CSV table of C-alpha atoms in Angstrom, one decimal:
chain,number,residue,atom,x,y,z
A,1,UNK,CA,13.4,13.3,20.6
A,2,UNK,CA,14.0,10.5,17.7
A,3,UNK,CA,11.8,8.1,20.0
A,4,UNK,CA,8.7,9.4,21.0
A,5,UNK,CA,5.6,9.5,18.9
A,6,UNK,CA,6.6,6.4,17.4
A,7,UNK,CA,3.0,3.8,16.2
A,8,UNK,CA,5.1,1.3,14.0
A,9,UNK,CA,8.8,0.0,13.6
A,10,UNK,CA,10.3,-1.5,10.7
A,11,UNK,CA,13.2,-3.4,10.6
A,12,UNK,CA,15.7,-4.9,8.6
A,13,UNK,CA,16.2,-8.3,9.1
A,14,UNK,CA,20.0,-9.6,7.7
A,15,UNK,CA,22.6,-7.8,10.2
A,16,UNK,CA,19.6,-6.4,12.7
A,17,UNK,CA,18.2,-9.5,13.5
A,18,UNK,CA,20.9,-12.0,12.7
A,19,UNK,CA,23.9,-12.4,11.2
A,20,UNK,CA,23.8,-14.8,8.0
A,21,UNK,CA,25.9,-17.8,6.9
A,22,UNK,CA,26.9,-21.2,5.1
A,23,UNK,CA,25.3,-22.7,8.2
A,24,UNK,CA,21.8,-20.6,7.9
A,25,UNK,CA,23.2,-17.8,10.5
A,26,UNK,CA,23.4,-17.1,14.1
A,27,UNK,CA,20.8,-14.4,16.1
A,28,UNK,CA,22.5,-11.4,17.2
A,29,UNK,CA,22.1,-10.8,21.0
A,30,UNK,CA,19.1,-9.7,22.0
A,31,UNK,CA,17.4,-9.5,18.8
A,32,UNK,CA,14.5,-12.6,19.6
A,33,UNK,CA,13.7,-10.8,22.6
A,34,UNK,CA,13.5,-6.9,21.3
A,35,UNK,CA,10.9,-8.5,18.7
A,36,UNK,CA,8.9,-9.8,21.3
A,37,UNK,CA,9.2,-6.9,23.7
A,38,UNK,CA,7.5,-4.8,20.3
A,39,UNK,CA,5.1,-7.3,19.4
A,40,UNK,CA,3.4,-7.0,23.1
A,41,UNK,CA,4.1,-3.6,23.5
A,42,UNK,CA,1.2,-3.0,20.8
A,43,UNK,CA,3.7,-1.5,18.4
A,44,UNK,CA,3.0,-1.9,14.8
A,45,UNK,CA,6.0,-4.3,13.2
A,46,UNK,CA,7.2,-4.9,9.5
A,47,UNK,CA,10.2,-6.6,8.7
A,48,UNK,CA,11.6,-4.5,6.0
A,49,UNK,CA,14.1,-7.1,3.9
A,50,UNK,CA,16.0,-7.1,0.8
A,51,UNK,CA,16.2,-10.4,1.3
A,52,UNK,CA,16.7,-12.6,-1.6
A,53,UNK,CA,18.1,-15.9,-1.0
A,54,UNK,CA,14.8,-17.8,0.1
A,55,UNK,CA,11.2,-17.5,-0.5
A,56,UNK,CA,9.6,-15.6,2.2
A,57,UNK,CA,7.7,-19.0,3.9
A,58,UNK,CA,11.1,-20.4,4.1
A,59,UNK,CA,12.9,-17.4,5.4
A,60,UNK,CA,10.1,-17.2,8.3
A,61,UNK,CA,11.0,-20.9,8.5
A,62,UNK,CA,15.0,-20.1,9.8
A,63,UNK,CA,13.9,-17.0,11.5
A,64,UNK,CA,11.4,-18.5,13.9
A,65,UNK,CA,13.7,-21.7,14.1
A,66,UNK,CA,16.6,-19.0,15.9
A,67,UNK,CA,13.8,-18.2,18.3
A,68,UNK,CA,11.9,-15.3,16.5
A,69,UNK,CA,7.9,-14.5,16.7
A,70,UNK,CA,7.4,-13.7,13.1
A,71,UNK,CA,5.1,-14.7,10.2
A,72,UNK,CA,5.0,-14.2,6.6
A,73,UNK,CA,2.3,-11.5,6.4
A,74,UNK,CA,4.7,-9.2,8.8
A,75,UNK,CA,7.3,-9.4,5.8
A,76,UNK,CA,7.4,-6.8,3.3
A,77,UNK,CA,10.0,-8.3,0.5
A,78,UNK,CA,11.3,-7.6,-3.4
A,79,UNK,CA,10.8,-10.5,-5.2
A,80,UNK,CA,6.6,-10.5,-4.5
A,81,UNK,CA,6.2,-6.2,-5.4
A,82,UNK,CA,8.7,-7.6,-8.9
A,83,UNK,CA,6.0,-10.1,-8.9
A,84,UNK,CA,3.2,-7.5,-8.9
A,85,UNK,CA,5.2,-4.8,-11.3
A,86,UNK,CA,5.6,-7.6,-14.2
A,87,UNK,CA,2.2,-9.0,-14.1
A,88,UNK,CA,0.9,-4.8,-13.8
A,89,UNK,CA,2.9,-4.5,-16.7
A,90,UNK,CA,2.7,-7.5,-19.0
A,91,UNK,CA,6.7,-8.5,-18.4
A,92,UNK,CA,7.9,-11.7,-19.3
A,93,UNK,CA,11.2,-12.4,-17.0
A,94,UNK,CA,14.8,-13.9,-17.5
A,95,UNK,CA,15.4,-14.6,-13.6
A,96,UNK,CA,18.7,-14.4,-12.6
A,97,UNK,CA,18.2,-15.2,-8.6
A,98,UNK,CA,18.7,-17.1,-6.1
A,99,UNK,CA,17.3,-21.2,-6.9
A,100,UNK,CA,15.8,-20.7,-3.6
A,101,UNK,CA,14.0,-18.3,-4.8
A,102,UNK,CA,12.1,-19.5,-7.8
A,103,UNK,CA,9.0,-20.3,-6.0
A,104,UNK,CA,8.3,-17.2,-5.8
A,105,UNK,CA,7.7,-16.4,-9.4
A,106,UNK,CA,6.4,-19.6,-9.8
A,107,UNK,CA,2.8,-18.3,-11.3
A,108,UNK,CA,4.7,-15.8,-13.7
A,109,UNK,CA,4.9,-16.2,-17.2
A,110,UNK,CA,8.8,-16.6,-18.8
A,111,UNK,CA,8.5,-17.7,-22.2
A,112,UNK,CA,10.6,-15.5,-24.6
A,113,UNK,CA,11.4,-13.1,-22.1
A,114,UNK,CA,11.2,-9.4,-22.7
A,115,UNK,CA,13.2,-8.2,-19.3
A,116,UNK,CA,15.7,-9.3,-16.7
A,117,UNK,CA,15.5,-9.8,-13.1
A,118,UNK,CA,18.4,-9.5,-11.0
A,119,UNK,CA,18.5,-10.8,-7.1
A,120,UNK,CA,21.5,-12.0,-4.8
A,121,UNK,CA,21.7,-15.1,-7.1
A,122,UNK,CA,25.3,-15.8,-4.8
A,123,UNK,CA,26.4,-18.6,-6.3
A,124,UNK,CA,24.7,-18.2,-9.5
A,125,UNK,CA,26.7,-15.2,-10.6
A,126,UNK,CA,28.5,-17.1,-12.3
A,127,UNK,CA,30.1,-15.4,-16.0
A,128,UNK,CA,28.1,-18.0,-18.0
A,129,UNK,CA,25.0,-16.5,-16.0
A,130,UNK,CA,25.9,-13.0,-16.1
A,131,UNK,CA,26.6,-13.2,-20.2
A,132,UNK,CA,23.2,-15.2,-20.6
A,133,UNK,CA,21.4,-12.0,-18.6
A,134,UNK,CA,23.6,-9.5,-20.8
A,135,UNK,CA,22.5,-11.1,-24.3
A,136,UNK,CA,19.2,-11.2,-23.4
A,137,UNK,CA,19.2,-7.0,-22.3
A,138,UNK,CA,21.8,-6.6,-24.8
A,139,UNK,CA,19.1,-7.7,-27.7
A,140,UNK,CA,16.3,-5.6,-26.7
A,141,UNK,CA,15.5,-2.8,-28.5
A,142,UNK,CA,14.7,-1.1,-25.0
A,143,UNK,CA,16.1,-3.2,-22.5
A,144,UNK,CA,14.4,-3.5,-19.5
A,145,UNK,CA,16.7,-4.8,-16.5
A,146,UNK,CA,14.4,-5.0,-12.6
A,147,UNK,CA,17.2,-5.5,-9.5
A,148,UNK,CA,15.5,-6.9,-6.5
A,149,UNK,CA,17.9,-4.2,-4.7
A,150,UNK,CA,21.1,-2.5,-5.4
A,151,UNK,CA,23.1,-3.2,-1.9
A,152,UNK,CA,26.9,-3.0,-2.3
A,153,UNK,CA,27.6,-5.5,0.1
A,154,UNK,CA,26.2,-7.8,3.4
A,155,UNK,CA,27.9,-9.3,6.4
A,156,UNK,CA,27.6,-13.4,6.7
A,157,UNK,CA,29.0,-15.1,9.7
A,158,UNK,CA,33.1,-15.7,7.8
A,159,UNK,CA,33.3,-11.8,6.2
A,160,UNK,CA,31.6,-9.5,3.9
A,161,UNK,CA,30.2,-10.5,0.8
A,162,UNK,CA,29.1,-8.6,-2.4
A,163,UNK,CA,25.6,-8.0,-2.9
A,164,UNK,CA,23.0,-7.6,-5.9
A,165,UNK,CA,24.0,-4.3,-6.9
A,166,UNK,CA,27.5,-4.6,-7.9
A,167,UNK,CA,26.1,-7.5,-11.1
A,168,UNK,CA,23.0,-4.9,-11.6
A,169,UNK,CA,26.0,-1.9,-11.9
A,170,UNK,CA,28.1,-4.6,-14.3
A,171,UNK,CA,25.0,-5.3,-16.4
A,172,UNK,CA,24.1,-1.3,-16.2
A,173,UNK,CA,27.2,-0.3,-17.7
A,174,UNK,CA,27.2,-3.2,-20.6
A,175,UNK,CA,23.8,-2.5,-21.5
A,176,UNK,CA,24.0,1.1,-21.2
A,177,UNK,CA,20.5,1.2,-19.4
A,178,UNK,CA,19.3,2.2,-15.7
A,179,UNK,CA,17.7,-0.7,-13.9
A,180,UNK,CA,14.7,-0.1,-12.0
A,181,UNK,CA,15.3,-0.8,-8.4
A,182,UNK,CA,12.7,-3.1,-6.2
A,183,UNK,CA,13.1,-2.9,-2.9
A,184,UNK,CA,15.3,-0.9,-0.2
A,185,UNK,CA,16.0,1.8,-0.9
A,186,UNK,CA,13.1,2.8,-3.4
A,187,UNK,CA,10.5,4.9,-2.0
A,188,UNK,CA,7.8,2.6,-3.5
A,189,UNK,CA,8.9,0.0,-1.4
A,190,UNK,CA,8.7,2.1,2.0
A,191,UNK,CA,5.5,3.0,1.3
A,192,UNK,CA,4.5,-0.1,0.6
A,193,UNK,CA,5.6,-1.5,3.9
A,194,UNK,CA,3.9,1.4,5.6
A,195,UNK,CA,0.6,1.4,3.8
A,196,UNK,CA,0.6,-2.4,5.1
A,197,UNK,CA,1.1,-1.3,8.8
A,198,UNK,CA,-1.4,1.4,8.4
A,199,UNK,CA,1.3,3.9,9.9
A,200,UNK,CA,1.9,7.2,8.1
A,201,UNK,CA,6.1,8.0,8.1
A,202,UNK,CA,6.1,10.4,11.1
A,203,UNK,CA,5.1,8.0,12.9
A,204,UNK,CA,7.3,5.3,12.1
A,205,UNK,CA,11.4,4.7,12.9
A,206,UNK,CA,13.2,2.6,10.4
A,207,UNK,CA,16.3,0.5,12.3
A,208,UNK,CA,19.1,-1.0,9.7
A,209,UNK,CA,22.4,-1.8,9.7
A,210,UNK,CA,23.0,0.3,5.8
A,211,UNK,CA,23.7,3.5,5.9
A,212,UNK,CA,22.8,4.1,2.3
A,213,UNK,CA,19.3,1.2,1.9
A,214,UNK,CA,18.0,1.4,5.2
A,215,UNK,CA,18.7,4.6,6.7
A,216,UNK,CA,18.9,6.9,3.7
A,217,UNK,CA,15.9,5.1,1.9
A,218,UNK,CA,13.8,5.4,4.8
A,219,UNK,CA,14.6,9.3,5.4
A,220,UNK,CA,13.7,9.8,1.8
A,221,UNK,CA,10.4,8.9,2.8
A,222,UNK,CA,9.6,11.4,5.7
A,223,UNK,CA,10.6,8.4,8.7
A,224,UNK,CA,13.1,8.7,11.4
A,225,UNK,CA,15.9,6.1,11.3
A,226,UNK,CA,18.7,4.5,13.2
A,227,UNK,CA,21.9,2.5,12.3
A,228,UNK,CA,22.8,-0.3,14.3
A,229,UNK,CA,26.1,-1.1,15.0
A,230,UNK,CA,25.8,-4.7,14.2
A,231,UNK,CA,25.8,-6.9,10.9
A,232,UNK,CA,27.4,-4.7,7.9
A,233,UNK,CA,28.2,-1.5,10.2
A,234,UNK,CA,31.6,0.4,9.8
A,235,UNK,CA,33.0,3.3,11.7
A,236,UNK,CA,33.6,5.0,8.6
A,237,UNK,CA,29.9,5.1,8.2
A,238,UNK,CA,29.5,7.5,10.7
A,239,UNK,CA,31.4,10.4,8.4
A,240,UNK,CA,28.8,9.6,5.5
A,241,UNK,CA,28.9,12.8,3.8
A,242,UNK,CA,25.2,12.7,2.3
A,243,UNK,CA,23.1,10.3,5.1
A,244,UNK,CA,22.9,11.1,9.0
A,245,UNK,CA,21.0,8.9,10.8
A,246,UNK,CA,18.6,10.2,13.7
A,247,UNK,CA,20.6,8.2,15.9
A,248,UNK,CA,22.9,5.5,15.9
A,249,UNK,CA,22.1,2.7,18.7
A,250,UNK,CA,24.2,-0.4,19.3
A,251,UNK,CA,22.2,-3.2,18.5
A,252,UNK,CA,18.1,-3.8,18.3
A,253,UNK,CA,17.9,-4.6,21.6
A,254,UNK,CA,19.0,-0.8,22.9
A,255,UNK,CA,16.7,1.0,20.5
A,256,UNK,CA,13.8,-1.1,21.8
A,257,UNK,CA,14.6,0.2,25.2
A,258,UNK,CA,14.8,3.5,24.3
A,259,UNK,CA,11.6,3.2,22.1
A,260,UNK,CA,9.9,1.5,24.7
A,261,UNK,CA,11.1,3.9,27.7
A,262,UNK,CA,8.8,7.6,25.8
């Protein structure tokens, strides 16, 4: 029953669609083909990314270079809803991201910042990086700390590697203050995505590869939602004791079917 009724599917991208890497990443099999088998089936389609690495022109760039029919409006990402919440609110930011990410906050104001924003700054989080972040929370006489995400962990090509929310739980605990979470799982986010497609939640089926961001996150929010056992997928995730998905499916490619078959 998870598959009928279905007007819009969201996806995440990193460990759905492809696996990433040092080497920009490799499609997972099938994936280029499910998309297009949604896009002309007439189904509604919003990538659904905590992706943090690249602005979103240049992460369309490597996705349609692996064979993918996507474009930047069909990407619903953190760093341009952070964009929206510090203008909304008059916030100056300390950015502690991703370089490849900078153009993205390119029209925001970040003299004598008066909050921090945390992405997957990978090689950036370094301690010199992490302490600036800290004294600038740290002096604040309400600290204000914005994580583009709070994911544990991501699966590149060579292993796992930790994500954005392990620094956001490091400066968390130094600065004794919650940070406020853009993107997956925040319901503000989901909505978001589905406001875009014009697709109210019962209508729409999440399919993600984190038990916790993706599948949890997109329950919250009144859709259905698989787990795919590709990209960051463990066995043990099947014995979650708080999130169950609707279904789990074995890669995109099978769900499409399914979807595609009601």
């Amino acid at each position: 029953g998870w598959a009928r009724a279905v007007r819009g599917l969201l996806l995440d991208v990193s460990g759905v669609l492809y696996d990433s890497g040092a080497d920009g990443g490799v499609p997972i099999a099938g994936s280029a083909e499910a998309v297009r088998r949604i896009k002309a089936s007439g189904l509604k389609l919003r990538l659904c990314t905590n992706e943090t690495q690249a602005s979103r022109e240049s992460f369309v760039r490597k996705l349609r270079g692996m064979g993918f029919d996507v474009s930047v409006a069909e990407v619903t990402a953190p760093a341009p809803a952070a964009c929206h919440i510090l203008k909304e609110r008059g916030l100056r930011p300390h950015l502690l991201v991703h370089d490849d990410l900078m153009p993205e906050f390119a029209e925001i104001d970040k003299t004598n910042p008066n909050c921090v924003v945390l992405g997957d700054a990978a090689e950036n989080f370094t301690y010199a990086n992490l302490n600036e972040a800290f004294r600038v929370l740290i002096g604040m006489e309400k600290p204000v700390l914005i994580s583009l995400g709070r994911g544990r962990y991501y699966k590149e090509t060579d292993g796992l590697k930790l994500d954005v929310g392990a620094y956001m739980k490091a400066l968390e605990y130094a600065c004794d203050v919650q940070a406020e979470v853009v993107g997956k799982p925040s319901k503000r986010f989901f909505e978001s995505a589905l406001a875009e497609m014009g697709v109210p939640p019962e209508q729409a089926i999440m399919i993600g590869d984190d038990i916790v961001n993706d599948v949890g996150g997109a329950q919250q929010c009144g859709m259905r939602a698989l787990q795919v056992r590709t990209g960051k997928y463990r066995p043990s995730d099947e014995n979650h004791p708080d999130v169950k998905p609707d279904a789990y499916v074995n890669n995109l490619a099978e769900a499409v079917d399914i979807i595609l078959r009601q």
